[in-house]
């Protein structure tokens, strides 16, 4: 346990992003081009030269989406970085997005690197994430899910959502409220794919069903683009362009019972009808010396709306099985001055309504909230929770704070 002030030995000092494109519309740009644009933008934001970067901390196995790879040597050649002293990746998929900042921290605290970049680039011209499991060659694991028609993550998540509904009486009305709340938050976002495009309850319930009980608006977008984040020591951060955003707590991993997550169907109900994040929540709060009531903004990985509800339960904003009523009471809606018990969720619109860059947009929004520059600013925000997953292990979480020095 790190103590009442948390870790606070490294800080995020720069964020950068490309425009966000509808799936396939970024072509003929390449993932390398978009990633490098985002990295240069993050450097400019921090007031650093790209040559200051000496570490890369990836996640998703350094995959650019799930069809291409990101390569440190290519980035070095393209950007003119002379030498790196650290390059590593968390395994699995989007569950590592928040945890990748912990990987960057490990490099900095150990002295292996001084300025570490985390980047994700995504282009879906050839490989569509929505049908990723159907595209895989059969093997002993895929041969279980493929004949069942479970072609993509949404089909698999629908099974977990239905189990939560069966156990706790959860309704599609709660999923609708999540989609509506996040669309409202995206309406004024400059880069949001759904900027200025409202969503109504009628739109939601009239939308086509994709994987019952999940309809079109329960699914995240399929977008292209890139996002980069720079992390360095807290001491160096205080000499740079913006006020630092310290890492208060960060964790990744998870329990065997969650395991392969939605690609497995052998979990006990405690995990089957969950987001698999409860062990991460416990570790984060222990590191930070905080609890759910101390979190001012929750940026919850929202590839599918039911998983937002289950994360609200896993992170203690409400009890297990109470997510339906918590959401329907309006407790996740954005307010600049939320009341006790309320928690603004995905104030940027999230992956449902801003863009899906496999979790990285959530980190950008967390930094903006703590700098006080967010479009939908929560007044006086001191602690922001960012999550990665639910996905196959690892899942991850990150608490960012303000630097009051």
GROMACS .gro file of C-alpha atoms in nm:
model
  405
    1UNK     CA    1   0.000   0.000   0.000
    2UNK     CA    2   0.143   0.332  -0.107
    3UNK     CA    3  -0.020   0.541   0.162
    4UNK     CA    4  -0.282   0.814   0.174
    5UNK     CA    5  -0.126   1.013  -0.111
    6UNK     CA    6  -0.084   0.716  -0.345
    7UNK     CA    7   0.213   0.663  -0.574
    8UNK     CA    8   0.266   1.010  -0.728
    9UNK     CA    9   0.619   0.935  -0.848
   10UNK     CA   10   0.540   0.972  -1.219
   11UNK     CA   11   0.298   1.191  -1.411
   12UNK     CA   12   0.137   1.220  -1.751
   13UNK     CA   13   0.273   1.530  -1.922
   14UNK     CA   14   0.154   1.509  -2.281
   15UNK     CA   15  -0.141   1.376  -2.480
   16UNK     CA   16  -0.194   1.380  -2.855
   17UNK     CA   17  -0.441   1.238  -3.105
   18UNK     CA   18  -0.523   1.230  -3.472
   19UNK     CA   19  -0.868   1.301  -3.605
   20UNK     CA   20  -1.104   1.009  -3.557
   21UNK     CA   21  -1.233   0.838  -3.871
   22UNK     CA   22  -1.518   0.605  -3.946
   23UNK     CA   23  -1.395   0.249  -3.998
   24UNK     CA   24  -1.187   0.232  -4.315
   25UNK     CA   25  -1.198   0.604  -4.393
   26UNK     CA   26  -0.842   0.674  -4.275
   27UNK     CA   27  -0.704   0.498  -4.583
   28UNK     CA   28  -0.458   0.564  -4.752
   29UNK     CA   29  -0.300   0.677  -4.427
   30UNK     CA   30  -0.113   0.402  -4.242
   31UNK     CA   31  -0.116   0.308  -3.877
   32UNK     CA   32   0.249   0.413  -3.853
   33UNK     CA   33   0.170   0.757  -3.995
   34UNK     CA   34  -0.122   0.808  -3.756
   35UNK     CA   35   0.073   0.681  -3.455
   36UNK     CA   36   0.362   0.915  -3.532
   37UNK     CA   37   0.126   1.210  -3.572
   38UNK     CA   38  -0.021   1.136  -3.229
   39UNK     CA   39   0.326   1.100  -3.073
   40UNK     CA   40   0.441   1.433  -3.218
   41UNK     CA   41   0.122   1.598  -3.091
   42UNK     CA   42   0.184   1.458  -2.742
   43UNK     CA   43   0.540   1.592  -2.749
   44UNK     CA   44   0.417   1.935  -2.853
   45UNK     CA   45   0.158   1.925  -2.576
   46UNK     CA   46   0.430   1.847  -2.319
   47UNK     CA   47   0.687   2.087  -2.459
   48UNK     CA   48   0.930   1.801  -2.524
   49UNK     CA   49   1.129   1.701  -2.831
   50UNK     CA   50   1.048   1.366  -2.982
   51UNK     CA   51   1.419   1.288  -2.925
   52UNK     CA   52   1.350   1.303  -2.549
   53UNK     CA   53   1.153   0.978  -2.579
   54UNK     CA   54   1.361   0.682  -2.466
   55UNK     CA   55   1.090   0.430  -2.384
   56UNK     CA   56   0.782   0.269  -2.538
   57UNK     CA   57   0.512   0.105  -2.324
   58UNK     CA   58   0.253  -0.072  -2.539
   59UNK     CA   59  -0.046  -0.291  -2.464
   60UNK     CA   60  -0.256  -0.532  -2.672
   61UNK     CA   61   0.069  -0.712  -2.752
   62UNK     CA   62   0.185  -0.399  -2.940
   63UNK     CA   63  -0.098  -0.462  -3.185
   64UNK     CA   64  -0.231  -0.177  -3.394
   65UNK     CA   65  -0.588  -0.291  -3.349
   66UNK     CA   66  -0.595  -0.668  -3.397
   67UNK     CA   67  -0.448  -0.702  -3.743
   68UNK     CA   68  -0.121  -0.507  -3.754
   69UNK     CA   69   0.178  -0.461  -3.524
   70UNK     CA   70   0.347  -0.149  -3.396
   71UNK     CA   71   0.725  -0.164  -3.408
   72UNK     CA   72   0.960   0.048  -3.199
   73UNK     CA   73   1.235   0.036  -3.460
   74UNK     CA   74   0.999   0.171  -3.726
   75UNK     CA   75   0.892   0.454  -3.496
   76UNK     CA   76   1.257   0.537  -3.420
   77UNK     CA   77   1.344   0.551  -3.790
   78UNK     CA   78   1.036   0.754  -3.877
   79UNK     CA   79   1.063   1.003  -3.591
   80UNK     CA   80   1.443   1.030  -3.565
   81UNK     CA   81   1.472   0.885  -3.213
   82UNK     CA   82   1.837   0.789  -3.170
   83UNK     CA   83   1.818   0.539  -2.885
   84UNK     CA   84   1.563   0.375  -2.658
   85UNK     CA   85   1.640   0.208  -2.329
   86UNK     CA   86   1.301   0.043  -2.270
   87UNK     CA   87   1.039  -0.114  -2.497
   88UNK     CA   88   0.776  -0.356  -2.370
   89UNK     CA   89   0.409  -0.448  -2.400
   90UNK     CA   90   0.130  -0.581  -2.183
   91UNK     CA   91  -0.031  -0.897  -2.319
   92UNK     CA   92  -0.386  -0.950  -2.444
   93UNK     CA   93  -0.609  -0.668  -2.574
   94UNK     CA   94  -0.784  -0.349  -2.465
   95UNK     CA   95  -0.784  -0.463  -2.105
   96UNK     CA   96  -0.429  -0.330  -2.081
   97UNK     CA   97  -0.498   0.028  -2.190
   98UNK     CA   98  -0.501   0.185  -1.843
   99UNK     CA   99  -0.235  -0.056  -1.717
  100UNK     CA  100   0.010   0.047  -1.988
  101UNK     CA  101   0.073   0.364  -1.789
  102UNK     CA  102   0.185   0.135  -1.507
  103UNK     CA  103   0.428  -0.028  -1.747
  104UNK     CA  104   0.564   0.317  -1.831
  105UNK     CA  105   0.590   0.394  -1.460
  106UNK     CA  106   0.785   0.073  -1.399
  107UNK     CA  107   1.043   0.179  -1.657
  108UNK     CA  108   1.079   0.528  -1.509
  109UNK     CA  109   1.091   0.430  -1.141
  110UNK     CA  110   1.346   0.156  -1.213
  111UNK     CA  111   1.566   0.402  -1.398
  112UNK     CA  112   1.540   0.218  -1.729
  113UNK     CA  113   1.385   0.515  -1.912
  114UNK     CA  114   1.303   0.881  -1.853
  115UNK     CA  115   1.026   0.971  -2.100
  116UNK     CA  116   0.797   0.687  -2.205
  117UNK     CA  117   0.528   0.697  -2.472
  118UNK     CA  118   0.218   0.479  -2.483
  119UNK     CA  119   0.047   0.473  -2.821
  120UNK     CA  120  -0.243   0.296  -2.991
  121UNK     CA  121  -0.320   0.316  -3.361
  122UNK     CA  122  -0.622   0.157  -3.520
  123UNK     CA  123  -0.724   0.105  -3.881
  124UNK     CA  124  -0.998  -0.135  -3.980
  125UNK     CA  125  -0.974  -0.138  -4.359
  126UNK     CA  126  -0.868  -0.504  -4.369
  127UNK     CA  127  -0.944  -0.640  -4.022
  128UNK     CA  128  -1.280  -0.556  -3.867
  129UNK     CA  129  -1.281  -0.591  -3.489
  130UNK     CA  130  -1.653  -0.661  -3.478
  131UNK     CA  131  -1.600  -1.003  -3.638
  132UNK     CA  132  -1.253  -1.084  -3.509
  133UNK     CA  133  -1.336  -1.430  -3.372
  134UNK     CA  134  -1.498  -1.543  -3.696
  135UNK     CA  135  -1.179  -1.449  -3.882
  136UNK     CA  136  -0.951  -1.663  -3.666
  137UNK     CA  137  -0.839  -2.007  -3.773
  138UNK     CA  138  -1.010  -2.283  -3.574
  139UNK     CA  139  -0.821  -2.413  -3.272
  140UNK     CA  140  -0.924  -2.595  -2.953
  141UNK     CA  141  -1.052  -2.266  -2.802
  142UNK     CA  142  -1.211  -2.103  -3.105
  143UNK     CA  143  -1.377  -2.428  -3.205
  144UNK     CA  144  -1.603  -2.387  -2.903
  145UNK     CA  145  -1.730  -2.037  -2.982
  146UNK     CA  146  -1.724  -2.024  -3.363
  147UNK     CA  147  -1.990  -2.292  -3.432
  148UNK     CA  148  -2.216  -2.112  -3.183
  149UNK     CA  149  -2.228  -1.803  -3.404
  150UNK     CA  150  -2.020  -1.600  -3.161
  151UNK     CA  151  -1.840  -1.407  -3.434
  152UNK     CA  152  -1.718  -1.104  -3.240
  153UNK     CA  153  -1.685  -0.954  -2.893
  154UNK     CA  154  -2.041  -0.819  -2.899
  155UNK     CA  155  -2.192  -1.163  -2.944
  156UNK     CA  156  -1.990  -1.291  -2.651
  157UNK     CA  157  -2.072  -0.991  -2.430
  158UNK     CA  158  -2.441  -1.045  -2.498
  159UNK     CA  159  -2.420  -1.374  -2.307
  160UNK     CA  160  -2.271  -1.199  -2.001
  161UNK     CA  161  -2.532  -0.924  -2.024
  162UNK     CA  162  -2.815  -1.176  -2.040
  163UNK     CA  163  -2.679  -1.354  -1.731
  164UNK     CA  164  -2.669  -1.026  -1.538
  165UNK     CA  165  -3.029  -0.960  -1.641
  166UNK     CA  166  -3.131  -1.308  -1.527
  167UNK     CA  167  -2.960  -1.284  -1.189
  168UNK     CA  168  -3.041  -0.925  -1.092
  169UNK     CA  169  -3.337  -0.812  -1.298
  170UNK     CA  170  -3.125  -0.572  -1.503
  171UNK     CA  171  -3.314  -0.416  -1.793
  172UNK     CA  172  -3.242  -0.278  -2.137
  173UNK     CA  173  -3.365   0.055  -2.000
  174UNK     CA  174  -3.039   0.079  -1.805
  175UNK     CA  175  -2.833   0.001  -2.115
  176UNK     CA  176  -3.030   0.269  -2.298
  177UNK     CA  177  -2.959   0.523  -2.025
  178UNK     CA  178  -2.585   0.456  -2.053
  179UNK     CA  179  -2.597   0.507  -2.430
  180UNK     CA  180  -2.805   0.825  -2.397
  181UNK     CA  181  -2.588   0.976  -2.124
  182UNK     CA  182  -2.269   0.919  -2.319
  183UNK     CA  183  -2.413   1.050  -2.644
  184UNK     CA  184  -2.515   1.367  -2.461
  185UNK     CA  185  -2.154   1.406  -2.345
  186UNK     CA  186  -2.023   1.371  -2.701
  187UNK     CA  187  -2.246   1.633  -2.861
  188UNK     CA  188  -2.004   1.920  -2.794
  189UNK     CA  189  -1.676   1.729  -2.831
  190UNK     CA  190  -1.473   1.876  -3.122
  191UNK     CA  191  -1.341   1.540  -3.248
  192UNK     CA  192  -1.635   1.318  -3.156
  193UNK     CA  193  -1.771   1.104  -3.437
  194UNK     CA  194  -2.122   1.184  -3.310
  195UNK     CA  195  -2.067   1.554  -3.246
  196UNK     CA  196  -2.401   1.729  -3.279
  197UNK     CA  197  -2.591   1.404  -3.344
  198UNK     CA  198  -2.838   1.347  -3.059
  199UNK     CA  199  -2.973   1.007  -2.960
  200UNK     CA  200  -3.324   0.955  -2.822
  201UNK     CA  201  -3.486   0.673  -2.633
  202UNK     CA  202  -3.697   0.605  -2.941
  203UNK     CA  203  -3.384   0.581  -3.156
  204UNK     CA  204  -3.236   0.329  -2.914
  205UNK     CA  205  -3.536   0.097  -2.892
  206UNK     CA  206  -3.606   0.117  -3.265
  207UNK     CA  207  -3.247   0.028  -3.354
  208UNK     CA  208  -3.169  -0.309  -3.508
  209UNK     CA  209  -3.075  -0.589  -3.271
  210UNK     CA  210  -2.721  -0.718  -3.328
  211UNK     CA  211  -2.672  -0.973  -3.049
  212UNK     CA  212  -2.981  -0.990  -2.831
  213UNK     CA  213  -3.020  -0.817  -2.585
  214UNK     CA  214  -2.765  -0.574  -2.738
  215UNK     CA  215  -2.875  -0.341  -3.016
  216UNK     CA  216  -2.676  -0.110  -3.242
  217UNK     CA  217  -2.634   0.160  -2.976
  218UNK     CA  218  -2.503  -0.083  -2.714
  219UNK     CA  219  -2.196  -0.136  -2.934
  220UNK     CA  220  -1.893   0.090  -2.946
  221UNK     CA  221  -1.803   0.252  -3.274
  222UNK     CA  222  -1.568   0.101  -3.528
  223UNK     CA  223  -1.323   0.384  -3.580
  224UNK     CA  224  -0.972   0.455  -3.708
  225UNK     CA  225  -0.715   0.689  -3.555
  226UNK     CA  226  -0.433   0.708  -3.303
  227UNK     CA  227  -0.371   0.843  -2.951
  228UNK     CA  228  -0.040   0.885  -2.765
  229UNK     CA  229   0.039   0.963  -2.401
  230UNK     CA  230   0.375   1.070  -2.250
  231UNK     CA  231   0.477   0.979  -1.895
  232UNK     CA  232   0.785   1.098  -1.702
  233UNK     CA  233   0.904   1.144  -1.344
  234UNK     CA  234   0.709   1.383  -1.124
  235UNK     CA  235   1.021   1.596  -1.074
  236UNK     CA  236   1.078   1.643  -1.445
  237UNK     CA  237   0.706   1.687  -1.505
  238UNK     CA  238   0.699   1.998  -1.287
  239UNK     CA  239   0.937   2.174  -1.527
  240UNK     CA  240   0.725   2.113  -1.837
  241UNK     CA  241   0.447   2.300  -2.015
  242UNK     CA  242   0.141   2.185  -1.821
  243UNK     CA  243   0.073   2.114  -1.458
  244UNK     CA  244   0.153   1.744  -1.408
  245UNK     CA  245  -0.118   1.481  -1.380
  246UNK     CA  246   0.029   1.234  -1.128
  247UNK     CA  247  -0.034   0.861  -1.136
  248UNK     CA  248  -0.195   0.800  -0.796
  249UNK     CA  249  -0.253   0.427  -0.846
  250UNK     CA  250  -0.229   0.178  -1.130
  251UNK     CA  251  -0.282  -0.198  -1.151
  252UNK     CA  252  -0.334  -0.473  -1.404
  253UNK     CA  253  -0.398  -0.846  -1.387
  254UNK     CA  254  -0.704  -1.032  -1.265
  255UNK     CA  255  -0.835  -1.360  -1.132
  256UNK     CA  256  -0.832  -1.700  -1.300
  257UNK     CA  257  -1.212  -1.706  -1.267
  258UNK     CA  258  -1.230  -1.419  -1.516
  259UNK     CA  259  -0.952  -1.562  -1.734
  260UNK     CA  260  -1.037  -1.542  -2.102
  261UNK     CA  261  -1.339  -1.330  -2.011
  262UNK     CA  262  -1.614  -1.327  -2.271
  263UNK     CA  263  -1.429  -1.588  -2.481
  264UNK     CA  264  -1.482  -1.839  -2.201
  265UNK     CA  265  -1.810  -1.946  -2.049
  266UNK     CA  266  -1.689  -2.134  -1.742
  267UNK     CA  267  -1.689  -1.860  -1.477
  268UNK     CA  268  -1.895  -1.881  -1.159
  269UNK     CA  269  -2.175  -1.624  -1.145
  270UNK     CA  270  -1.971  -1.387  -0.930
  271UNK     CA  271  -1.748  -1.335  -1.233
  272UNK     CA  272  -1.978  -1.436  -1.519
  273UNK     CA  273  -2.211  -1.145  -1.450
  274UNK     CA  274  -1.932  -0.895  -1.387
  275UNK     CA  275  -1.662  -0.696  -1.562
  276UNK     CA  276  -1.380  -0.892  -1.397
  277UNK     CA  277  -1.242  -0.572  -1.246
  278UNK     CA  278  -1.313  -0.618  -0.876
  279UNK     CA  279  -0.957  -0.738  -0.791
  280UNK     CA  280  -0.815  -0.438  -0.978
  281UNK     CA  281  -1.048  -0.202  -0.791
  282UNK     CA  282  -0.931  -0.341  -0.457
  283UNK     CA  283  -0.563  -0.294  -0.546
  284UNK     CA  284  -0.617   0.057  -0.682
  285UNK     CA  285  -0.800   0.180  -0.375
  286UNK     CA  286  -0.536   0.024  -0.147
  287UNK     CA  287  -0.253   0.192  -0.337
  288UNK     CA  288  -0.425   0.527  -0.341
  289UNK     CA  289  -0.566   0.524   0.010
  290UNK     CA  290  -0.900   0.615  -0.148
  291UNK     CA  291  -1.245   0.469  -0.196
  292UNK     CA  292  -1.522   0.502  -0.454
  293UNK     CA  293  -1.656   0.818  -0.286
  294UNK     CA  294  -1.323   0.992  -0.354
  295UNK     CA  295  -1.348   0.946  -0.733
  296UNK     CA  296  -1.481   1.255  -0.912
  297UNK     CA  297  -1.500   1.123  -1.269
  298UNK     CA  298  -1.517   0.760  -1.388
  299UNK     CA  299  -1.388   0.688  -1.738
  300UNK     CA  300  -1.501   0.330  -1.779
  301UNK     CA  301  -1.404   0.115  -2.078
  302UNK     CA  302  -1.725   0.107  -2.278
  303UNK     CA  303  -1.695  -0.125  -2.574
  304UNK     CA  304  -2.047  -0.241  -2.481
  305UNK     CA  305  -2.296  -0.060  -2.260
  306UNK     CA  306  -2.368  -0.348  -2.014
  307UNK     CA  307  -2.000  -0.357  -1.920
  308UNK     CA  308  -2.021   0.003  -1.799
  309UNK     CA  309  -2.296  -0.103  -1.561
  310UNK     CA  310  -2.096  -0.403  -1.438
  311UNK     CA  311  -1.786  -0.187  -1.383
  312UNK     CA  312  -1.991   0.054  -1.171
  313UNK     CA  313  -2.056  -0.246  -0.948
  314UNK     CA  314  -1.699  -0.381  -0.959
  315UNK     CA  315  -1.552  -0.043  -0.859
  316UNK     CA  316  -1.796   0.002  -0.573
  317UNK     CA  317  -2.007   0.292  -0.697
  318UNK     CA  318  -2.304   0.068  -0.620
  319UNK     CA  319  -2.346  -0.282  -0.486
  320UNK     CA  320  -2.347  -0.599  -0.696
  321UNK     CA  321  -2.684  -0.628  -0.868
  322UNK     CA  322  -2.777  -0.263  -0.804
  323UNK     CA  323  -2.633  -0.120  -1.125
  324UNK     CA  324  -2.969  -0.110  -1.299
  325UNK     CA  325  -3.133   0.117  -1.042
  326UNK     CA  326  -2.817   0.323  -0.993
  327UNK     CA  327  -2.799   0.406  -1.361
  328UNK     CA  328  -3.173   0.468  -1.404
  329UNK     CA  329  -3.164   0.716  -1.114
  330UNK     CA  330  -2.950   0.945  -1.331
  331UNK     CA  331  -2.637   0.897  -1.123
  332UNK     CA  332  -2.395   0.869  -1.417
  333UNK     CA  333  -2.511   1.182  -1.602
  334UNK     CA  334  -2.265   1.465  -1.645
  335UNK     CA  335  -2.297   1.754  -1.405
  336UNK     CA  336  -2.031   2.020  -1.343
  337UNK     CA  337  -2.115   1.990  -0.973
  338UNK     CA  338  -2.235   1.635  -0.903
  339UNK     CA  339  -2.416   1.558  -0.580
  340UNK     CA  340  -2.288   1.300  -0.329
  341UNK     CA  341  -2.348   0.953  -0.466
  342UNK     CA  342  -2.338   1.067  -0.827
  343UNK     CA  343  -2.043   0.987  -1.052
  344UNK     CA  344  -2.012   1.144  -1.398
  345UNK     CA  345  -1.920   0.864  -1.638
  346UNK     CA  346  -1.735   0.901  -1.969
  347UNK     CA  347  -1.767   1.277  -1.986
  348UNK     CA  348  -1.610   1.269  -2.334
  349UNK     CA  349  -1.874   1.038  -2.479
  350UNK     CA  350  -1.654   0.732  -2.453
  351UNK     CA  351  -1.614   0.461  -2.712
  352UNK     CA  352  -1.987   0.453  -2.767
  353UNK     CA  353  -2.009   0.812  -2.893
  354UNK     CA  354  -1.668   0.985  -2.924
  355UNK     CA  355  -1.437   0.725  -3.078
  356UNK     CA  356  -1.305   0.375  -3.017
  357UNK     CA  357  -0.926   0.376  -2.999
  358UNK     CA  358  -0.910   0.075  -2.767
  359UNK     CA  359  -0.926   0.272  -2.443
  360UNK     CA  360  -0.681   0.555  -2.507
  361UNK     CA  361  -0.939   0.833  -2.539
  362UNK     CA  362  -1.030   0.772  -2.175
  363UNK     CA  363  -0.675   0.856  -2.063
  364UNK     CA  364  -0.683   1.178  -2.266
  365UNK     CA  365  -1.010   1.280  -2.103
  366UNK     CA  366  -0.870   1.201  -1.758
  367UNK     CA  367  -0.575   1.432  -1.819
  368UNK     CA  368  -0.801   1.709  -1.945
  369UNK     CA  369  -1.032   1.680  -1.643
  370UNK     CA  370  -0.740   1.717  -1.404
  371UNK     CA  371  -0.587   2.004  -1.598
  372UNK     CA  372  -0.925   2.177  -1.582
  373UNK     CA  373  -0.951   2.196  -1.962
  374UNK     CA  374  -1.215   1.931  -2.035
  375UNK     CA  375  -1.506   2.022  -2.259
  376UNK     CA  376  -1.746   1.878  -2.000
  377UNK     CA  377  -1.546   1.981  -1.695
  378UNK     CA  378  -1.632   1.852  -1.348
  379UNK     CA  379  -1.551   2.141  -1.120
  380UNK     CA  380  -1.274   2.077  -0.871
  381UNK     CA  381  -1.204   1.723  -0.993
  382UNK     CA  382  -0.919   1.579  -0.787
  383UNK     CA  383  -0.925   1.207  -0.872
  384UNK     CA  384  -1.022   1.040  -1.198
  385UNK     CA  385  -1.061   0.665  -1.251
  386UNK     CA  386  -0.968   0.519  -1.591
  387UNK     CA  387  -1.027   0.150  -1.668
  388UNK     CA  388  -0.912  -0.103  -1.926
  389UNK     CA  389  -1.126  -0.395  -2.035
  390UNK     CA  390  -1.342  -0.597  -1.963
  391UNK     CA  391  -1.142  -0.824  -2.190
  392UNK     CA  392  -0.920  -1.128  -2.157
  393UNK     CA  393  -0.663  -1.084  -1.881
  394UNK     CA  394  -0.510  -0.852  -1.802
  395UNK     CA  395  -0.775  -0.602  -1.715
  396UNK     CA  396  -0.648  -0.280  -1.562
  397UNK     CA  397  -0.723   0.043  -1.383
  398UNK     CA  398  -0.561   0.380  -1.326
  399UNK     CA  399  -0.630   0.662  -1.081
  400UNK     CA  400  -0.498   1.002  -1.186
  401UNK     CA  401  -0.480   1.300  -0.954
  402UNK     CA  402  -0.397   1.670  -0.935
  403UNK     CA  403  -0.056   1.800  -0.842
  404UNK     CA  404  -0.104   2.067  -0.576
  405UNK     CA  405   0.260   2.171  -0.550
   0.00000   0.00000   0.00000
